[in-house]
Structures are given as C-alpha cells and as structure tokens.
PDB file of C-alpha atoms in Angstrom:
ATOM      1  CA  MET A   1      66.507  85.107 110.688  1.00 96.00           C
ATOM      2  CA  ILE A   2      69.159  87.773 110.416  1.00 98.00           C
ATOM      3  CA  ARG A   3      67.443  91.125 110.930  1.00 98.00           C
ATOM      4  CA  ALA A   4      70.446  93.303 111.733  1.00 98.00           C
ATOM      5  CA  VAL A   5      74.075  93.448 110.639  1.00 98.00           C
ATOM      6  CA  VAL A   6      76.707  95.222 112.730  1.00 98.00           C
ATOM      7  CA  PHE A   7      80.193  95.880 111.391  1.00 98.00           C
ATOM      8  CA  ASP A   8      83.574  96.189 113.042  1.00 98.00           C
ATOM      9  CA  VAL A   9      85.613  99.161 111.782  1.00 98.00           C
ATOM     10  CA  GLY A  10      89.342  98.538 111.351  1.00 97.00           C
ATOM     11  CA  GLU A  11      90.186  96.119 108.522  1.00 98.00           C
ATOM     12  CA  CYS A  12      86.490  95.423 108.062  1.00 98.00           C
ATOM     13  CA  LEU A  13      85.344  98.798 106.772  1.00 98.00           C
ATOM     14  CA  VAL A  14      88.542 100.845 106.985  1.00 98.00           C
ATOM     15  CA  ASP A  15      91.873  99.845 105.446  1.00 98.00           C
ATOM     16  CA  GLU A  16      94.344 100.817 108.192  1.00 97.00           C
ATOM     17  CA  THR A  17      97.450 100.761 105.982  1.00 97.00           C
ATOM     18  CA  ARG A  18      97.746 104.541 106.045  1.00 95.00           C
ATOM     19  CA  GLU A  19      97.269 104.794 109.814  1.00 95.00           C
ATOM     20  CA  TYR A  20      99.850 102.180 110.767  1.00 97.00           C
ATOM     21  CA  GLY A  21     102.236 103.659 108.239  1.00 97.00           C
ATOM     22  CA  THR A  22     101.998 107.020 109.988  1.00 97.00           C
ATOM     23  CA  TRP A  23     102.704 105.304 113.315  1.00 98.00           C
ATOM     24  CA  ALA A  24     105.870 103.826 111.825  1.00 98.00           C
ATOM     25  CA  ASP A  25     106.831 107.333 110.693  1.00 98.00           C
ATOM     26  CA  TRP A  26     106.109 108.716 114.161  1.00 98.00           C
ATOM     27  CA  LEU A  27     108.361 106.086 115.704  1.00 98.00           C
ATOM     28  CA  GLY A  28     111.070 106.728 113.117  1.00 98.00           C
ATOM     29  CA  VAL A  29     110.919 103.109 111.946  1.00 98.00           C
ATOM     30  CA  PRO A  30     110.868 101.947 108.298  1.00 98.00           C
ATOM     31  CA  ARG A  31     107.291 101.092 107.395  1.00 98.00           C
ATOM     32  CA  HIS A  32     108.101  97.569 106.197  1.00 98.00           C
ATOM     33  CA  THR A  33     109.940  96.863 109.463  1.00 98.00           C
ATOM     34  CA  PHE A  34     106.997  98.056 111.529  1.00 98.00           C
ATOM     35  CA  ALA A  35     104.610  95.972 109.403  1.00 98.00           C
ATOM     36  CA  ALA A  36     106.768  92.861 109.784  1.00 98.00           C
ATOM     37  CA  MET A  37     106.899  93.208 113.569  1.00 98.00           C
ATOM     38  CA  PHE A  38     103.159  93.935 113.656  1.00 98.00           C
ATOM     39  CA  GLY A  39     102.464  90.654 111.866  1.00 98.00           C
ATOM     40  CA  ALA A  40     104.871  88.744 114.093  1.00 98.00           C
ATOM     41  CA  VAL A  41     103.173  90.027 117.242  1.00 98.00           C
ATOM     42  CA  ILE A  42      99.742  88.996 115.926  1.00 97.00           C
ATOM     43  CA  ALA A  43     101.006  85.567 114.842  1.00 97.00           C
ATOM     44  CA  GLN A  44     102.337  85.013 118.366  1.00 97.00           C
ATOM     45  CA  GLY A  45      98.887  85.713 119.797  1.00 95.00           C
ATOM     46  CA  ARG A  46     100.032  88.895 121.523  1.00 97.00           C
ATOM     47  CA  ASP A  47      98.219  92.221 121.811  1.00 96.00           C
ATOM     48  CA  TYR A  48      99.016  94.314 118.727  1.00 97.00           C
ATOM     49  CA  ARG A  49      99.933  97.232 121.000  1.00 96.00           C
ATOM     50  CA  GLU A  50     103.031  95.297 122.029  1.00 97.00           C
ATOM     51  CA  THR A  51     104.395  96.140 118.565  1.00 98.00           C
ATOM     52  CA  PHE A  52     105.033  99.674 119.751  1.00 98.00           C
ATOM     53  CA  GLN A  53     106.860  98.380 122.829  1.00 97.00           C
ATOM     54  CA  GLU A  54     109.293  96.487 120.592  1.00 98.00           C
ATOM     55  CA  PHE A  55     110.486  99.773 119.151  1.00 98.00           C
ATOM     56  CA  GLN A  56     109.968 102.059 122.137  1.00 98.00           C
ATOM     57  CA  PRO A  57     109.683 100.368 125.557  1.00 98.00           C
ATOM     58  CA  GLY A  58     107.193 102.148 127.787  1.00 97.00           C
ATOM     59  CA  PHE A  59     105.270 103.493 124.781  1.00 98.00           C
ATOM     60  CA  ASP A  60     101.828 104.776 125.883  1.00 97.00           C
ATOM     61  CA  LEU A  61      99.448 104.710 122.906  1.00 96.00           C
ATOM     62  CA  THR A  62      96.902 107.107 124.440  1.00 94.00           C
ATOM     63  CA  GLU A  63      99.600 109.602 125.375  1.00 97.00           C
ATOM     64  CA  GLN A  64     101.244 109.354 121.957  1.00 97.00           C
ATOM     65  CA  ARG A  65      97.892 109.912 120.205  1.00 96.00           C
ATOM     66  CA  GLU A  66      97.611 113.176 122.118  1.00 96.00           C
ATOM     67  CA  LYS A  67     101.174 114.136 121.195  1.00 97.00           C
ATOM     68  CA  ARG A  68     100.470 113.417 117.538  1.00 97.00           C
ATOM     69  CA  ALA A  69      97.358 115.580 117.655  1.00 95.00           C
ATOM     70  CA  ALA A  70      99.288 118.403 119.329  1.00 97.00           C
ATOM     71  CA  ALA A  71     101.929 118.125 116.599  1.00 97.00           C
ATOM     72  CA  GLY A  72      99.257 118.467 113.916  1.00 96.00           C
ATOM     73  CA  LYS A  73      99.444 114.786 112.955  1.00 95.00           C
ATOM     74  CA  PRO A  74      96.319 113.254 114.517  1.00 95.00           C
ATOM     75  CA  GLU A  75      94.890 109.858 113.662  1.00 90.00           C
ATOM     76  CA  TRP A  76      92.890 110.243 110.480  1.00 94.00           C
ATOM     77  CA  PHE A  77      91.080 108.277 107.810  1.00 96.00           C
ATOM     78  CA  GLY A  78      88.805 109.320 105.009  1.00 97.00           C
ATOM     79  CA  GLU A  79      86.827 108.131 102.013  1.00 97.00           C
ATOM     80  CA  ASP A  80      89.928 106.786 100.264  1.00 97.00           C
ATOM     81  CA  ASP A  81      90.628 104.515 103.239  1.00 98.00           C
ATOM     82  CA  LEU A  82      87.295 102.714 103.008  1.00 98.00           C
ATOM     83  CA  TYR A  83      87.434  99.330 101.321  1.00 98.00           C
ATOM     84  CA  PRO A  84      85.672  99.580  97.928  1.00 98.00           C
ATOM     85  CA  ASP A  85      82.899  97.157  98.918  1.00 98.00           C
ATOM     86  CA  VAL A  86      81.777  99.162 101.975  1.00 98.00           C
ATOM     87  CA  ARG A  87      79.292 101.706 100.631  1.00 98.00           C
ATOM     88  CA  PRO A  88      77.568  99.444  98.098  1.00 98.00           C
ATOM     89  CA  THR A  89      77.219  96.605 100.624  1.00 98.00           C
ATOM     90  CA  LEU A  90      75.823  98.744 103.432  1.00 98.00           C
ATOM     91  CA  ALA A  91      73.378 100.319 100.991  1.00 98.00           C
ATOM     92  CA  ALA A  92      72.308  96.922  99.615  1.00 98.00           C
ATOM     93  CA  LEU A  93      71.675  95.552 103.106  1.00 98.00           C
ATOM     94  CA  ARG A  94      69.519  98.532 104.044  1.00 98.00           C
ATOM     95  CA  ASP A  95      67.646  98.249 100.757  1.00 98.00           C
ATOM     96  CA  ALA A  96      66.937  94.627 101.687  1.00 98.00           C
ATOM     97  CA  GLY A  97      65.270  95.832 104.892  1.00 98.00           C
ATOM     98  CA  LEU A  98      68.082  95.016 107.292  1.00 98.00           C
ATOM     99  CA  TRP A  99      69.128  97.290 110.152  1.00 98.00           C
ATOM    100  CA  VAL A 100      72.788  98.264 109.761  1.00 98.00           C
ATOM    101  CA  GLY A 101      75.129  99.271 112.561  1.00 98.00           C
ATOM    102  CA  ILE A 102      78.828 100.084 112.896  1.00 98.00           C
ATOM    103  CA  ALA A 103      80.538  99.443 116.228  1.00 98.00           C
ATOM    104  CA  GLY A 104      84.214  98.871 116.949  1.00 98.00           C
ATOM    105  CA  ASN A 105      87.145  99.615 119.220  1.00 97.00           C
ATOM    106  CA  GLN A 106      87.723 103.208 118.235  1.00 96.00           C
ATOM    107  CA  THR A 107      88.422 106.554 119.837  1.00 94.00           C
ATOM    108  CA  VAL A 108      85.920 109.390 120.087  1.00 94.00           C
ATOM    109  CA  ARG A 109      87.861 111.146 117.313  1.00 94.00           C
ATOM    110  CA  ALA A 110      87.601 108.103 115.047  1.00 95.00           C
ATOM    111  CA  GLY A 111      83.867 107.971 115.747  1.00 96.00           C
ATOM    112  CA  GLY A 112      83.594 111.549 114.546  1.00 97.00           C
ATOM    113  CA  LEU A 113      85.526 110.716 111.383  1.00 97.00           C
ATOM    114  CA  LEU A 114      83.202 107.778 110.718  1.00 97.00           C
ATOM    115  CA  ARG A 115      80.085 109.892 111.163  1.00 97.00           C
ATOM    116  CA  GLY A 116      81.551 112.482 108.845  1.00 97.00           C
ATOM    117  CA  LEU A 117      81.692 109.886 106.066  1.00 98.00           C
ATOM    118  CA  GLU A 118      77.876 109.614 106.186  1.00 98.00           C
ATOM    119  CA  LEU A 119      77.843 105.878 105.575  1.00 98.00           C
ATOM    120  CA  PRO A 120      74.459 104.216 104.961  1.00 98.00           C
ATOM    121  CA  SER A 121      73.924 102.971 108.517  1.00 98.00           C
ATOM    122  CA  ASP A 122      71.476 103.233 111.390  1.00 98.00           C
ATOM    123  CA  LEU A 123      74.081 103.434 114.167  1.00 98.00           C
ATOM    124  CA  ILE A 124      77.726 104.368 114.594  1.00 98.00           C
ATOM    125  CA  ALA A 125      79.210 103.706 118.029  1.00 98.00           C
ATOM    126  CA  THR A 126      82.699 103.270 119.448  1.00 97.00           C
ATOM    127  CA  SER A 127      84.227 101.618 122.480  1.00 97.00           C
ATOM    128  CA  ASP A 128      85.058 105.081 123.831  1.00 96.00           C
ATOM    129  CA  ASP A 129      81.395 106.094 123.467  1.00 96.00           C
ATOM    130  CA  TRP A 130      80.277 103.054 125.438  1.00 97.00           C
ATOM    131  CA  GLY A 131      83.085 102.747 127.961  1.00 97.00           C
ATOM    132  CA  ALA A 132      83.443  99.088 126.978  1.00 98.00           C
ATOM    133  CA  SER A 133      85.866  97.588 124.492  1.00 97.00           C
ATOM    134  CA  LYS A 134      86.339  94.279 122.725  1.00 98.00           C
ATOM    135  CA  PRO A 135      86.991  91.505 123.534  1.00 97.00           C
ATOM    136  CA  ASP A 136      84.957  92.244 126.690  1.00 98.00           C
ATOM    137  CA  VAL A 137      81.531  90.662 126.284  1.00 97.00           C
ATOM    138  CA  GLU A 138      80.091  93.889 127.739  1.00 98.00           C
ATOM    139  CA  PHE A 139      80.864  95.544 124.407  1.00 98.00           C
ATOM    140  CA  PHE A 140      78.617  93.047 122.628  1.00 98.00           C
ATOM    141  CA  GLU A 141      75.932  93.482 125.263  1.00 98.00           C
ATOM    142  CA  ARG A 142      75.975  97.161 124.310  1.00 98.00           C
ATOM    143  CA  VAL A 143      75.607  96.127 120.674  1.00 98.00           C
ATOM    144  CA  ILE A 144      72.550  94.066 121.629  1.00 98.00           C
ATOM    145  CA  ASP A 145      71.049  96.928 123.641  1.00 98.00           C
ATOM    146  CA  ALA A 146      71.495  99.336 120.716  1.00 98.00           C
ATOM    147  CA  THR A 147      70.079  97.010 118.060  1.00 98.00           C
ATOM    148  CA  PRO A 148      66.330  96.490 117.441  1.00 98.00           C
ATOM    149  CA  ALA A 149      66.677  92.705 117.190  1.00 98.00           C
ATOM    150  CA  GLU A 150      67.252  89.698 119.406  1.00 98.00           C
ATOM    151  CA  PRO A 151      70.869  88.496 119.852  1.00 98.00           C
ATOM    152  CA  GLY A 152      70.301  85.487 117.582  1.00 98.00           C
ATOM    153  CA  GLU A 153      69.053  87.833 114.845  1.00 98.00           C
ATOM    154  CA  ILE A 154      72.181  90.026 114.843  1.00 98.00           C
ATOM    155  CA  LEU A 155      75.125  89.234 112.569  1.00 98.00           C
ATOM    156  CA  TYR A 156      78.406  90.778 113.741  1.00 98.00           C
ATOM    157  CA  VAL A 157      80.986  91.128 110.966  1.00 98.00           C
ATOM    158  CA  GLY A 158      84.662  91.312 111.886  1.00 98.00           C
ATOM    159  CA  ASP A 159      88.172  90.346 110.836  1.00 98.00           C
ATOM    160  CA  ARG A 160      89.440  89.000 114.173  1.00 98.00           C
ATOM    161  CA  LEU A 161      88.667  85.728 115.922  1.00 98.00           C
ATOM    162  CA  ASP A 162      90.038  86.973 119.239  1.00 97.00           C
ATOM    163  CA  ASN A 163      88.418  90.406 119.375  1.00 97.00           C
ATOM    164  CA  ASP A 164      85.309  89.939 117.250  1.00 98.00           C
ATOM    165  CA  ILE A 165      84.115  86.402 116.655  1.00 98.00           C
ATOM    166  CA  ARG A 166      84.720  84.537 119.918  1.00 98.00           C
ATOM    167  CA  PRO A 167      83.253  87.192 122.251  1.00 98.00           C
ATOM    168  CA  ALA A 168      80.348  87.869 119.865  1.00 98.00           C
ATOM    169  CA  VAL A 169      79.480  84.157 119.863  1.00 98.00           C
ATOM    170  CA  GLN A 170      79.742  84.155 123.659  1.00 98.00           C
ATOM    171  CA  ALA A 171      77.200  86.997 123.741  1.00 98.00           C
ATOM    172  CA  GLY A 172      74.828  84.970 121.570  1.00 98.00           C
ATOM    173  CA  LEU A 173      75.330  86.761 118.244  1.00 98.00           C
ATOM    174  CA  LEU A 174      75.707  85.281 114.792  1.00 98.00           C
ATOM    175  CA  THR A 175      79.049  86.056 113.164  1.00 98.00           C
ATOM    176  CA  ALA A 176      80.743  86.591 109.816  1.00 98.00           C
ATOM    177  CA  LEU A 177      84.540  86.432 109.615  1.00 98.00           C
ATOM    178  CA  ILE A 178      86.093  88.371 106.754  1.00 98.00           C
ATOM    179  CA  ARG A 179      89.482  87.305 105.386  1.00 98.00           C
ATOM    180  CA  ARG A 180      91.376  90.563 105.004  1.00 97.00           C
ATOM    181  CA  GLY A 181      93.839  92.668 106.904  1.00 97.00           C
ATOM    182  CA  PRO A 182      96.602  91.277 109.143  1.00 97.00           C
ATOM    183  CA  TRP A 183      94.370  89.386 111.583  1.00 98.00           C
ATOM    184  CA  GLY A 184      92.002  88.067 108.944  1.00 97.00           C
ATOM    185  CA  THR A 185      94.956  86.668 107.009  1.00 97.00           C
ATOM    186  CA  ILE A 186      97.010  85.323 109.902  1.00 97.00           C
ATOM    187  CA  GLN A 187      94.071  83.751 111.767  1.00 97.00           C
ATOM    188  CA  GLN A 188      92.285  82.256 108.770  1.00 95.00           C
ATOM    189  CA  ARG A 189      93.549  78.698 109.396  1.00 94.00           C
ATOM    190  CA  ASP A 190      92.612  78.652 113.074  1.00 97.00           C
ATOM    191  CA  PRO A 191      90.040  75.835 113.577  1.00 97.00           C
ATOM    192  CA  ASP A 192      87.583  78.339 115.078  1.00 97.00           C
ATOM    193  CA  ALA A 193      87.492  80.213 111.779  1.00 97.00           C
ATOM    194  CA  ASP A 194      85.205  77.468 110.502  1.00 97.00           C
ATOM    195  CA  ALA A 195      83.947  75.871 113.717  1.00 97.00           C
ATOM    196  CA  ILE A 196      82.228  78.793 115.434  1.00 98.00           C
ATOM    197  CA  THR A 197      81.408  81.283 112.674  1.00 98.00           C
ATOM    198  CA  THR A 198      78.008  81.526 111.022  1.00 98.00           C
ATOM    199  CA  MET A 199      79.675  82.360 107.723  1.00 98.00           C
ATOM    200  CA  ARG A 200      83.063  83.241 106.240  1.00 98.00           C
ATOM    201  CA  ILE A 201      83.544  85.842 103.532  1.00 98.00           C
ATOM    202  CA  ASP A 202      86.341  87.284 101.409  1.00 98.00           C
ATOM    203  CA  SER A 203      84.419  90.459 100.596  1.00 98.00           C
ATOM    204  CA  LEU A 204      81.561  92.365 102.182  1.00 98.00           C
ATOM    205  CA  ALA A 205      79.880  92.166  98.775  1.00 98.00           C
ATOM    206  CA  GLU A 206      79.081  88.507  99.533  1.00 98.00           C
ATOM    207  CA  LEU A 207      76.879  89.393 102.489  1.00 98.00           C
ATOM    208  CA  PRO A 208      73.551  90.317 100.835  1.00 98.00           C
ATOM    209  CA  GLU A 209      73.333  86.974  99.010  1.00 98.00           C
ATOM    210  CA  LYS A 210      74.636  84.919 101.952  1.00 98.00           C
ATOM    211  CA  ILE A 211      72.195  86.562 104.346  1.00 98.00           C
ATOM    212  CA  ALA A 212      69.299  86.056 101.940  1.00 97.00           C
ATOM    213  CA  LYS A 213      70.160  82.353 101.663  1.00 97.00           C
ATOM    214  CA  PHE A 214      70.547  82.048 105.432  1.00 97.00           C
ATOM    215  CA  ASN A 215      67.148  83.637 105.962  1.00 97.00           C
ATOM    216  CA  ALA A 216      65.635  81.336 103.351  1.00 96.00           C
ATOM    217  CA  GLY A 217      66.959  78.338 105.283  1.00 92.00           C
ATOM    218  CA  GLU A 218      69.648  77.425 102.723  1.00 71.00           C
ATOM    219  CA  ARG A 219      72.484  76.969 105.213  1.00 60.00           C
TER     220      ARG A 219
END
C-alpha cells in the first residue's frame, strides 16, 4: 500500500517560469532565447546548468545567486507560482490519511519560501538541508529516513526521469511521473516513462483516485 506521498518542488509544485525568466533578464538574454536553449540542453541529455554556460562561459550559479541577492533580486517564488492543483491535492491526500512530504533540490532560501507558503504537508526538506542532492540515491535514502513508512510504501512524485524517477526506483520507492514543465514534456516519450514508473499523471489532481485504486489492488 501507498502510505506516504513525497513531492518534488520545481515543475511539480512550483511553476518555474518566473524564476527562469528572471535568470534570462540577469544574463541580458531575451527570455524566449533562454527558454529555447534551456529546452535544447535538456533534449540533449545535458545538465540544465549548462544553459548558463552557453550565454556566459564560466558562469557559477551559486556565486550568481549571491550576486542577485546582493543586488536586491534574489530567487523568489510565491503563492501565484504554485500550480493550481497543489493545495487541493495535498489537502485531499492528508484527508485520506496519507503522510505528505515535500523534498527537492532546492536552496536553504527556497526551503524558507516553501515553509512560508504553509502548504498542507508533514515535512518540507531541501537538498541543502540534507547535504545530499538528486540524482544521488543518498537523497532518496534521506527521504526514506524522514518518512514514517517503508520504502515500498512511499510514492515519490516528480517531473524528471533522470533526477526523480530513476534514482527513486533504485532506492526502492514507488514513483509517479507528472507530464508538465520542460523535463516532463521533453522526456515523456522515453521508454522508461512507462517501463519503470508506478503511475503517470498529467495533473496532481489525479493522485487521490489513482492511489486509492492502487491501494485497493486495482492496478
């Protein structure tokens, strides 16, 4: 049975359109050009951070985050950046008796922003909090340690096969792949999208019913 559901953050709960747009502005690059290169880098199977290198060789993301903050333009997201299905789905899952966690590759600052949104969840943790980041399996071992359920009872929900699904499966978790955001769209036809996932969804709103059917044995 699925007893706990843990969610990735970017492009699962948070629409990152605003954030990447501000990075394009910071680089002095037209937003559509930055977005096009971002998609090309993902489609080539490269690390998304290489996008920045295409426009500014030697770009250090950590250093530039600090410069943005010092310039009064820190990374930021708020209620309007949440996908519309986030709050109702998290609330419905908790009402159904499931433990709900949020854990993704995020900075300490982003973790603070998430907690400030007061989402209906039992845990909010980031890679910076844990000192382990995806796709390292250690990140998912931290998820297991923080969750009051066995690995095979935890459903990890993410938009990326490379960062979310494959390493979560390796750690023994169940998985749900959501089709949205750049990775979710570009990677949707990869054979693993069907072969190794427990379920595929187009909206988080599908989860309560799909989990109920899974737990009832209707797989």
